[in-house]
Short mmCIF file of C-alpha atoms and ligand atoms in Angstrom, two decimals:
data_model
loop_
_atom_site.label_atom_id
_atom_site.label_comp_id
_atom_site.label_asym_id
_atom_site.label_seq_id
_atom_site.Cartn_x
_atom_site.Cartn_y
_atom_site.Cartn_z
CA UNK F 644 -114.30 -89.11 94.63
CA UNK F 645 -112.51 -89.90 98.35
CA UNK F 646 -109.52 -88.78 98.44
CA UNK F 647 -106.25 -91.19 99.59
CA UNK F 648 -105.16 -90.67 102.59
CA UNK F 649 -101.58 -91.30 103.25
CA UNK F 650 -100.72 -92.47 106.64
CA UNK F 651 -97.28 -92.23 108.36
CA UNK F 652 -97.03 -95.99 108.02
CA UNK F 653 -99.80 -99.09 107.24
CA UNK F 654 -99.07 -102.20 109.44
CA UNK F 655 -97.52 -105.30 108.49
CA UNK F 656 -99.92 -108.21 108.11
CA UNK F 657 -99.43 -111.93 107.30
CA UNK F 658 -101.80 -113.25 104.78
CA UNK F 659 -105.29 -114.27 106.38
CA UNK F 660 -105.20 -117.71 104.92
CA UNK F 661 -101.73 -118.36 106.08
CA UNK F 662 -102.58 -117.39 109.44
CA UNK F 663 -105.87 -119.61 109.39
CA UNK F 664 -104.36 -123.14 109.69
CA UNK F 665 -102.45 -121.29 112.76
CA UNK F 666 -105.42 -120.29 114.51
CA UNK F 667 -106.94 -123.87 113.76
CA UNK F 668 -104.02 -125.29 115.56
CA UNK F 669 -104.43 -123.38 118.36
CA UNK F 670 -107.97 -124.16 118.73
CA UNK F 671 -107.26 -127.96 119.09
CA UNK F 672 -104.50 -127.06 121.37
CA UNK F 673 -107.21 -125.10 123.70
CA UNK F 674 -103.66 -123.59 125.21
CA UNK F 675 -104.11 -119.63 124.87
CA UNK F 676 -101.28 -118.19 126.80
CA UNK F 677 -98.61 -118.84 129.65
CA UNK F 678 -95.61 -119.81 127.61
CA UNK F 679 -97.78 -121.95 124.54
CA UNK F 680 -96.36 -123.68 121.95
CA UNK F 681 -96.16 -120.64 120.27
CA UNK F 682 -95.00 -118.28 121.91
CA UNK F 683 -92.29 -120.83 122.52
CA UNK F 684 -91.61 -120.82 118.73
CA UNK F 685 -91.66 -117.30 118.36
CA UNK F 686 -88.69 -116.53 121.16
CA UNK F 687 -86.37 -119.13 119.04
CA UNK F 688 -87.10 -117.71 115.65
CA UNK F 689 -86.82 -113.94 117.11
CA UNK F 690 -83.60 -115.04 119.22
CA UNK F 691 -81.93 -116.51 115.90
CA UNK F 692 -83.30 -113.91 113.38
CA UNK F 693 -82.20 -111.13 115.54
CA UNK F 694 -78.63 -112.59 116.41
CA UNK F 695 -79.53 -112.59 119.62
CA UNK F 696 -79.32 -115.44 122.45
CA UNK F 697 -82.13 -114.86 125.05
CA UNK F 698 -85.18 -112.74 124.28
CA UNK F 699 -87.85 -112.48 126.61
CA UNK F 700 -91.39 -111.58 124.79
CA UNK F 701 -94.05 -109.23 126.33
CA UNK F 702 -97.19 -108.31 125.67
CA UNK F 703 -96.07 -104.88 124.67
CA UNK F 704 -93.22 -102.59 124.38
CA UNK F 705 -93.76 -100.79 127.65
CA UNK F 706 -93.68 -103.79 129.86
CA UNK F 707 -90.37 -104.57 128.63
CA UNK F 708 -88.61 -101.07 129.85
CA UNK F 709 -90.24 -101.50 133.16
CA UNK F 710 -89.07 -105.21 133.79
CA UNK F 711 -85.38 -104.45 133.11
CA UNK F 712 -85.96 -101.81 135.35
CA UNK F 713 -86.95 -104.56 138.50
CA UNK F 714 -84.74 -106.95 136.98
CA UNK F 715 -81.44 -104.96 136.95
CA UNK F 716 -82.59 -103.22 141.18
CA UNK F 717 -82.13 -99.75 139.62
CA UNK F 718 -83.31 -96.91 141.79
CA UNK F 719 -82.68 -93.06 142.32
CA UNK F 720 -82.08 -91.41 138.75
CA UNK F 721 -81.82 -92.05 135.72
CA UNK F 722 -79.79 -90.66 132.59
CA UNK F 723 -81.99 -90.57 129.57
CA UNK F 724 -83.56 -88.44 126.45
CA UNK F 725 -85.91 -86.35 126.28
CA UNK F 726 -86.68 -86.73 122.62
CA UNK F 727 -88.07 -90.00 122.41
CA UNK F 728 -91.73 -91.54 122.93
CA UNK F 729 -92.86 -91.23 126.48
CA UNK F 730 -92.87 -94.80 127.54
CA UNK F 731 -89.38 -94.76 127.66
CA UNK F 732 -89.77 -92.33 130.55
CA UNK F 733 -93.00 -93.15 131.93
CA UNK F 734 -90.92 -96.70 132.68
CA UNK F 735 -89.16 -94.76 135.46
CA UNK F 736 -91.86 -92.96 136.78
CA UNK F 737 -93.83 -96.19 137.37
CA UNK F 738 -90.48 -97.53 139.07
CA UNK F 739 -89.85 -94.37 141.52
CA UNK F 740 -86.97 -93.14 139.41
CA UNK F 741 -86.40 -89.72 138.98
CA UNK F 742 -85.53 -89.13 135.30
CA UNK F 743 -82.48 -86.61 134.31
CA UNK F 744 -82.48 -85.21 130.45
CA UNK F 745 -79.50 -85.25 129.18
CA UNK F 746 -79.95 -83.07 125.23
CA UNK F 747 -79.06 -84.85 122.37
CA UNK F 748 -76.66 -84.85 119.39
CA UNK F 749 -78.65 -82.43 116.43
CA UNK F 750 -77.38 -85.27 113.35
CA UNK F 751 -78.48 -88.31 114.97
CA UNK F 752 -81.09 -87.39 117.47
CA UNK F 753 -79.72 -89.44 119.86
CA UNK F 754 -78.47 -88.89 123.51
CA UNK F 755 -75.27 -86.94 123.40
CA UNK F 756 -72.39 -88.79 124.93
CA UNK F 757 -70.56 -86.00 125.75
CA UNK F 758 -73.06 -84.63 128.43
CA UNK F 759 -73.88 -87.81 130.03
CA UNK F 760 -70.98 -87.27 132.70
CA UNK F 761 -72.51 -84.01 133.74
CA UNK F 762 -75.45 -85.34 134.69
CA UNK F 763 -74.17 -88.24 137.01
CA UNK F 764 -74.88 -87.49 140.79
CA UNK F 765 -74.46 -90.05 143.49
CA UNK F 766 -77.56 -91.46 142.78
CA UNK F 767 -77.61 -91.86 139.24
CA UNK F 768 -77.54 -95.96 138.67
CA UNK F 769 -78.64 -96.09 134.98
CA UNK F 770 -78.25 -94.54 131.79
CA UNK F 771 -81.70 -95.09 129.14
CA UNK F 772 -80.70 -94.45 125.64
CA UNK F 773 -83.17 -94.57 122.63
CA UNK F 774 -81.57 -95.57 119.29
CA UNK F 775 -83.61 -92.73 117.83
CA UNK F 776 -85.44 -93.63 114.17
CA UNK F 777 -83.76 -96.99 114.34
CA UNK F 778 -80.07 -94.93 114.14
CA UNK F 779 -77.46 -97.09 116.89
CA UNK F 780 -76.29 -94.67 119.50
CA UNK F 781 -72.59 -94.47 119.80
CA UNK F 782 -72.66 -97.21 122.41
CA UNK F 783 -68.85 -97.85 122.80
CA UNK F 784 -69.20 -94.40 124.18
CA UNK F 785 -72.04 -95.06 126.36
CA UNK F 786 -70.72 -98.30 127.63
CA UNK F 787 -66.86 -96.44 128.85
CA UNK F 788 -68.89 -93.84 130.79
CA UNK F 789 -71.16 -96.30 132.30
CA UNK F 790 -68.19 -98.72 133.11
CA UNK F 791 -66.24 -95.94 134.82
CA UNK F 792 -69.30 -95.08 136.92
CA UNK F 793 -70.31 -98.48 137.48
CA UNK F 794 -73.81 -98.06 135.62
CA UNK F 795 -75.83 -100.41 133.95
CA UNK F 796 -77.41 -99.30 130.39
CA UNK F 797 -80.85 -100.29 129.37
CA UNK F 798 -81.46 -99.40 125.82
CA UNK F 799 -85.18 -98.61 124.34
CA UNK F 800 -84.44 -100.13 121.07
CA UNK F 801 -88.37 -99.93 120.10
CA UNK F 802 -87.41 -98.16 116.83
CA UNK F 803 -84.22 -100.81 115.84
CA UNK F 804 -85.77 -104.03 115.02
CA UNK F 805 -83.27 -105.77 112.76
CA UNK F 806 -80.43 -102.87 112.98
CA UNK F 807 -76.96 -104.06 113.17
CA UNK F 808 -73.55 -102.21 113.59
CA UNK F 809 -70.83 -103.81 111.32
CA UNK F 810 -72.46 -107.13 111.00
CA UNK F 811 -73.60 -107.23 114.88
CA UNK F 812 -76.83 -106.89 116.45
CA UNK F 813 -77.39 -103.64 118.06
CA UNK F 814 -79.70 -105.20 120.45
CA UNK F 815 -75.81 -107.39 121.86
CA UNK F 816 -75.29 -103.50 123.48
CA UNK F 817 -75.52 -102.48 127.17
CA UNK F 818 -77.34 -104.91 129.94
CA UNK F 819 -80.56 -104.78 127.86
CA UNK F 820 -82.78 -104.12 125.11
CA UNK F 821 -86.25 -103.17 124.77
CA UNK F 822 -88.12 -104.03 121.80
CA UNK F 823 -91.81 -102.69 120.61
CA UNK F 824 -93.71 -105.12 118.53
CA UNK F 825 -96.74 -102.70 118.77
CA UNK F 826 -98.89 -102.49 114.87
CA UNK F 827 -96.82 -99.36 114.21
CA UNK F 828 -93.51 -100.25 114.02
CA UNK F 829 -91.67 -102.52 111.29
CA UNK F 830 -91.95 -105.94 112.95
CA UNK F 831 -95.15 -106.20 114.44
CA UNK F 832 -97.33 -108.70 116.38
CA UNK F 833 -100.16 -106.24 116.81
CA UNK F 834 -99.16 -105.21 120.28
CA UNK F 835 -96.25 -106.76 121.64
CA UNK F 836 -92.62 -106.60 122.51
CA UNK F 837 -89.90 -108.23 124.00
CA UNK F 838 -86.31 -107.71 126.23
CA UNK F 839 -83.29 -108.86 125.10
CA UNK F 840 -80.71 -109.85 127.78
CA UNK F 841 -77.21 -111.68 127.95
CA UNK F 842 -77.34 -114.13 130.47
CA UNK F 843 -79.36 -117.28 131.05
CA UNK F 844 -79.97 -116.37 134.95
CA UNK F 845 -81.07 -113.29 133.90
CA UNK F 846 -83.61 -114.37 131.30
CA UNK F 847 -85.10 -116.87 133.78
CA UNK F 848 -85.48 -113.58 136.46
CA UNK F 849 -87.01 -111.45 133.27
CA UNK F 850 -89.64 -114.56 132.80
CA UNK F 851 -90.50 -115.06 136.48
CA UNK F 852 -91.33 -110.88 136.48
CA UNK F 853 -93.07 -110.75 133.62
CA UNK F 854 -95.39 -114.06 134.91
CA UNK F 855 -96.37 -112.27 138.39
CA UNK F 856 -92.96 -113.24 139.71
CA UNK F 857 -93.65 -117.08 140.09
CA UNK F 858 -90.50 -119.49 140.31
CA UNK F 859 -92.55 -122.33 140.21
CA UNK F 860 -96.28 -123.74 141.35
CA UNK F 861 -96.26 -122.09 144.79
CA UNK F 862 -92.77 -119.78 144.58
CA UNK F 863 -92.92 -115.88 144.01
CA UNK F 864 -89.53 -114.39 143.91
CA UNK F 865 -90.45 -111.02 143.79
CA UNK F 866 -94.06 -108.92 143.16
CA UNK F 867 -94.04 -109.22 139.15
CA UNK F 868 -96.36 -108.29 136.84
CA UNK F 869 -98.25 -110.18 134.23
CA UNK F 870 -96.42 -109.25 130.88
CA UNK F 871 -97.44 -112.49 128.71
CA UNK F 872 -98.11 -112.30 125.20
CA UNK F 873 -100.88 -114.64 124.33
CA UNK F 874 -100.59 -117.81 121.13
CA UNK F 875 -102.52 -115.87 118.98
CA UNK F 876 -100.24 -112.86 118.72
CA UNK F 877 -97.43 -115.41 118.57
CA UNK F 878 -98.59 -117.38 115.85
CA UNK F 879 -99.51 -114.12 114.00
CA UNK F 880 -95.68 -112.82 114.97
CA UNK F 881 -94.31 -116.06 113.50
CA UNK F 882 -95.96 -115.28 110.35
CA UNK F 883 -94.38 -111.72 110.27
CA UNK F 884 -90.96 -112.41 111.15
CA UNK F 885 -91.29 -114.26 107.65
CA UNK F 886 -91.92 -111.00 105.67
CA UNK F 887 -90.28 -108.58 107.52
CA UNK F 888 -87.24 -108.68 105.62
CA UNK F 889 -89.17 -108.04 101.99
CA UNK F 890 -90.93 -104.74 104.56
CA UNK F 891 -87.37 -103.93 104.83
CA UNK F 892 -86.28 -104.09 101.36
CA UNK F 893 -89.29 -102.39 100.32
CA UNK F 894 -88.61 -99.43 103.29
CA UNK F 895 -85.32 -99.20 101.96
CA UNK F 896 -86.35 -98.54 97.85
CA UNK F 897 -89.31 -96.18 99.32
CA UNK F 898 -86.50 -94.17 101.11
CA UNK F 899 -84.55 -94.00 98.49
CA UNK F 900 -87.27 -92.66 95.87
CA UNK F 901 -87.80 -90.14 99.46
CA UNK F 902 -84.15 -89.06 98.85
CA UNK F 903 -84.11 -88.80 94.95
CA UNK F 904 -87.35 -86.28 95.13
CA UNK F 905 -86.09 -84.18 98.36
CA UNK F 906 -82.27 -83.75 97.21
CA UNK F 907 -81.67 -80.28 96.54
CA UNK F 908 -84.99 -78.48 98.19
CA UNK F 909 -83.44 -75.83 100.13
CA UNK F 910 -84.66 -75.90 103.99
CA UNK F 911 -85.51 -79.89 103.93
CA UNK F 912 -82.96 -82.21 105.30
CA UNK F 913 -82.90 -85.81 106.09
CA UNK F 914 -81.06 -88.64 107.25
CA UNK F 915 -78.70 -90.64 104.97
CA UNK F 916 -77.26 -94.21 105.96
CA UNK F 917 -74.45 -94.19 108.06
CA UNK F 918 -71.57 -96.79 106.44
CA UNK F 919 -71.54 -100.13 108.23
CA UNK F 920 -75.31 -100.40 109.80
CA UNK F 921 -77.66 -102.10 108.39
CA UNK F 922 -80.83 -99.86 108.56
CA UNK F 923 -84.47 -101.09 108.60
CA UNK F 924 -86.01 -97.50 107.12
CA UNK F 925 -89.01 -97.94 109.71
CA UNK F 926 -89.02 -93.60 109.76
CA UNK F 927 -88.35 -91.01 107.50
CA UNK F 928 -87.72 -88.11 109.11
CA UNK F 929 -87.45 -84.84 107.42
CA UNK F 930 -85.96 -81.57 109.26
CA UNK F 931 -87.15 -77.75 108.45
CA UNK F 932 -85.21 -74.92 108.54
CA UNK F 933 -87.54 -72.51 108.31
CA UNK F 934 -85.39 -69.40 107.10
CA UNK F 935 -84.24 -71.51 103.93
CA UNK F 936 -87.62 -73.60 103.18
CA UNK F 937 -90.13 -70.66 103.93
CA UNK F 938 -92.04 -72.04 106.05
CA UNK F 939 -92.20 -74.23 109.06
CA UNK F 940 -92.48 -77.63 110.37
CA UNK F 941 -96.14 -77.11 111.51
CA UNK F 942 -96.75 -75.00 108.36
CA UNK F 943 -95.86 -76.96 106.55
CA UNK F 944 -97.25 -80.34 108.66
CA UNK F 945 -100.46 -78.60 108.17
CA UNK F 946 -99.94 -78.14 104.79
CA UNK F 947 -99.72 -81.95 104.08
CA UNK F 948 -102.79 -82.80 105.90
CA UNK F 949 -104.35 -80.42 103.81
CA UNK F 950 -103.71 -82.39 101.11
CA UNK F 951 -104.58 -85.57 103.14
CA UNK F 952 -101.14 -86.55 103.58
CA UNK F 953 -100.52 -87.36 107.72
CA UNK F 954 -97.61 -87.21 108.97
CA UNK F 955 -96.15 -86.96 112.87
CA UNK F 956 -94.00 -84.49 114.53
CA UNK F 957 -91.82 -87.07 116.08
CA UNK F 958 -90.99 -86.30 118.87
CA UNK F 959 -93.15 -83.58 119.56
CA UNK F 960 -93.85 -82.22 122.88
CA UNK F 961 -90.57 -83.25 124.29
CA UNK F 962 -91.22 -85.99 127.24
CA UNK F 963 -89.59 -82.97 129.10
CA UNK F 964 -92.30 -80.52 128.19
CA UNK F 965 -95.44 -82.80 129.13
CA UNK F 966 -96.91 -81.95 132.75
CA UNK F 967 -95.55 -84.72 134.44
CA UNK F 968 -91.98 -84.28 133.81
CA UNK F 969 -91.41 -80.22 133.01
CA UNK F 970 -91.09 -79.35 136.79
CA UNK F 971 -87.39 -81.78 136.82
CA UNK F 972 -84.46 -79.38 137.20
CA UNK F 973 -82.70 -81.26 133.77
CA UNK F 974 -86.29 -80.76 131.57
CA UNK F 975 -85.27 -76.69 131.47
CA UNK F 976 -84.53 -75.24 128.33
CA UNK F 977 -81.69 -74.38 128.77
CA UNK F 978 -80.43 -77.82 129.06
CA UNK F 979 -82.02 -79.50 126.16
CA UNK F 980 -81.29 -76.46 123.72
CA UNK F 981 -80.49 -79.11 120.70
CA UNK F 982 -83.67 -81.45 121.91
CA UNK F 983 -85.93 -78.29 121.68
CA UNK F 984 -84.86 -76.82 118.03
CA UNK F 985 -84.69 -80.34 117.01
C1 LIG Q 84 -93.34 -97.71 120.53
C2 LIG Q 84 -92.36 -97.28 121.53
C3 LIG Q 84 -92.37 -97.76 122.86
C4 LIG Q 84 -93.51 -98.50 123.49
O1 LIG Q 84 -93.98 -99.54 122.84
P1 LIG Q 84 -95.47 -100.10 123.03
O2 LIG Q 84 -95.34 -101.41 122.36
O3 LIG Q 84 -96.39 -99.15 122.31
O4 LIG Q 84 -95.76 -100.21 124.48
C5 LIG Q 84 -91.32 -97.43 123.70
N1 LIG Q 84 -90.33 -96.63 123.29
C6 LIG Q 84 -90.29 -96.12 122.05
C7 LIG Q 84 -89.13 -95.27 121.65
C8 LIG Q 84 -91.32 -96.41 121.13
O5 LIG Q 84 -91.29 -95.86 119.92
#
């Protein structure tokens, strides 16, 4: 008999004859892309389910990091984490920013306030968080230093689809927010993404770079990309947004069932909710201490697939340890001791 393999998550999809009358429609429409009908739809419903008022979608969740990027002018170097996926840095390297680590804090993965101001220098102009696993970074925090140093603050919220901080979107934080829409995460349009902004003039300059940079038939404002999400991925997104809460709820019991069965193994930790945000469950990370469990994280990562259970050693290499980015003064080990034993 095959055995089940259990993956580290199985994608959200809409119903294939719900999404048939949708692809019908689009067919009559014969409009495929460039800011459809759907597409159209799918910013509204995303701006109002999110609590949100502009959001600019993309064709992925990369595109997004680097257009804030060009839209906000930032240059020279950037504060951000090395414990995150690598788009979130590869965004500066493909904008001729130098990235600066900064570790992070050992409960909730995230950047680590506190040694942010260390690692300003006269050219820093940005600080990059990552709301690790979907968990808000203190951002009240982040926003004082950046205020006091006159930085802007892009945040890769890829991971917090749907998180909110006493009752308030955690995508309202800093200048912008990145979103991933990409199969693996919670909310997905297969690949996709969008940026969240706070300002009408500035949504109009996101949309311009994200279609090549054109103001109008013959007007290019500056040398943008082509970041468009086509009507099929829209129309399939539309169908999603409808059943992402019920993925939520259903995230939520599986986590919980996670917690009842790991509670009390010695050397196994986890995350538990923090009071006041409102979680979407789209990781379940587990931490080993070797000494007390007996084993560790790759033993025991190994051990799983053995027994066709897959999971991921997020993050694992640190962006700071891959080839590109190990060379940076800030990627030493010494300076991300919390990153590295994390
Ligand atoms: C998924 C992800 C991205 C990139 O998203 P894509 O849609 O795959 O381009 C960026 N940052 C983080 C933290 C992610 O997890």
């Amino acid at each position: 008999m095959e055995k089940k393999v259990i993956t580290v998550t199985s994608p959200l999809l809409p119903s294939l004859d719900d999404f048939i009358p949708y692809l019908q429609d689009i067919w009559n429409r014969k409009w495929l892309t460039n800011n459809g009908h759907y597409h159209q739809e799918l910013e509204k419903a995303l701006a109002e389910y999110l609590e949100v008022p502009y959001v600019s979608l993309f064709t992925n969740g990369t595109l997004p990091l680097m257009c804030a990027l060009q839209a906000l002018r930032i240059t020279g170097e950037v504060i951000t984490t090395p414990y995150s996926f690598v788009a979130t840095t590869h965004s500066l390297w493909w904008n001729g920013i130098k990235p600066v680590f900064v570790d992070i804090d050992p409960v909730t993965c995230n950047i680590d306030p506190g040694k942010i101001e260390a690692a300003i220098t006269p050219r820093t102009t940005a600080i990059m968080p990552v709301h690790v696993y979907g968990r808000p970074c203190d951002t009240k925090r982040i926003q004082e230093i950046a205020d006091k140093y006159g930085l802007k603050v892009i945040y890769d919220a890829a991971h917090a689809f749907g998180v909110k901080v006493n009752g308030k979107s955690i995508l309202t934080a800093g200048d912008m927010s990145t979103l991933s829409f990409h199969a693996t995460k919670v909310y997905n349009t297969i690949e996709g993404g969008a940026l969240v902004c706070h300002d009408e003039r500035m949504k109009k300059r996101i949309d311009y770079l994200k279609n090549f940079g054109f103001a109008g038939e013959t007007e290019i404002i500056a040398p943008g990309i082509n970041g468009k999400i086509d009507e099929i991925r829209s129309a399939y997104g539309l169908l999603n947004l409808k059943q992402v809460d019920a993925a939520i709820i259903a995230r939520h019991q599986v986590a919980i069932k996670y917690r009842e069965a790991l509670r009390g193994i010695e050397g196994i930790s986890y995350m538990e909710d923090t009071s006041g945000v409102r979680h979407n469950y789209s990781y379940f990370p587990i931490f080993v201490n070797t000494e007390k469990y007996g084993m560790t994280r790759d033993e025991l990562y190994f051990k799983m697939k053995e027994h066709n259970v897959l999971g991921r050693r997020y993050f694992y290499p640190l962006i700071s340890d891959f080839s590109t980015y190990r060379g940076a003064e800030s990627a030493r080990l010494e300076n991300l001791p919390i990153a590295h034993k994390v």
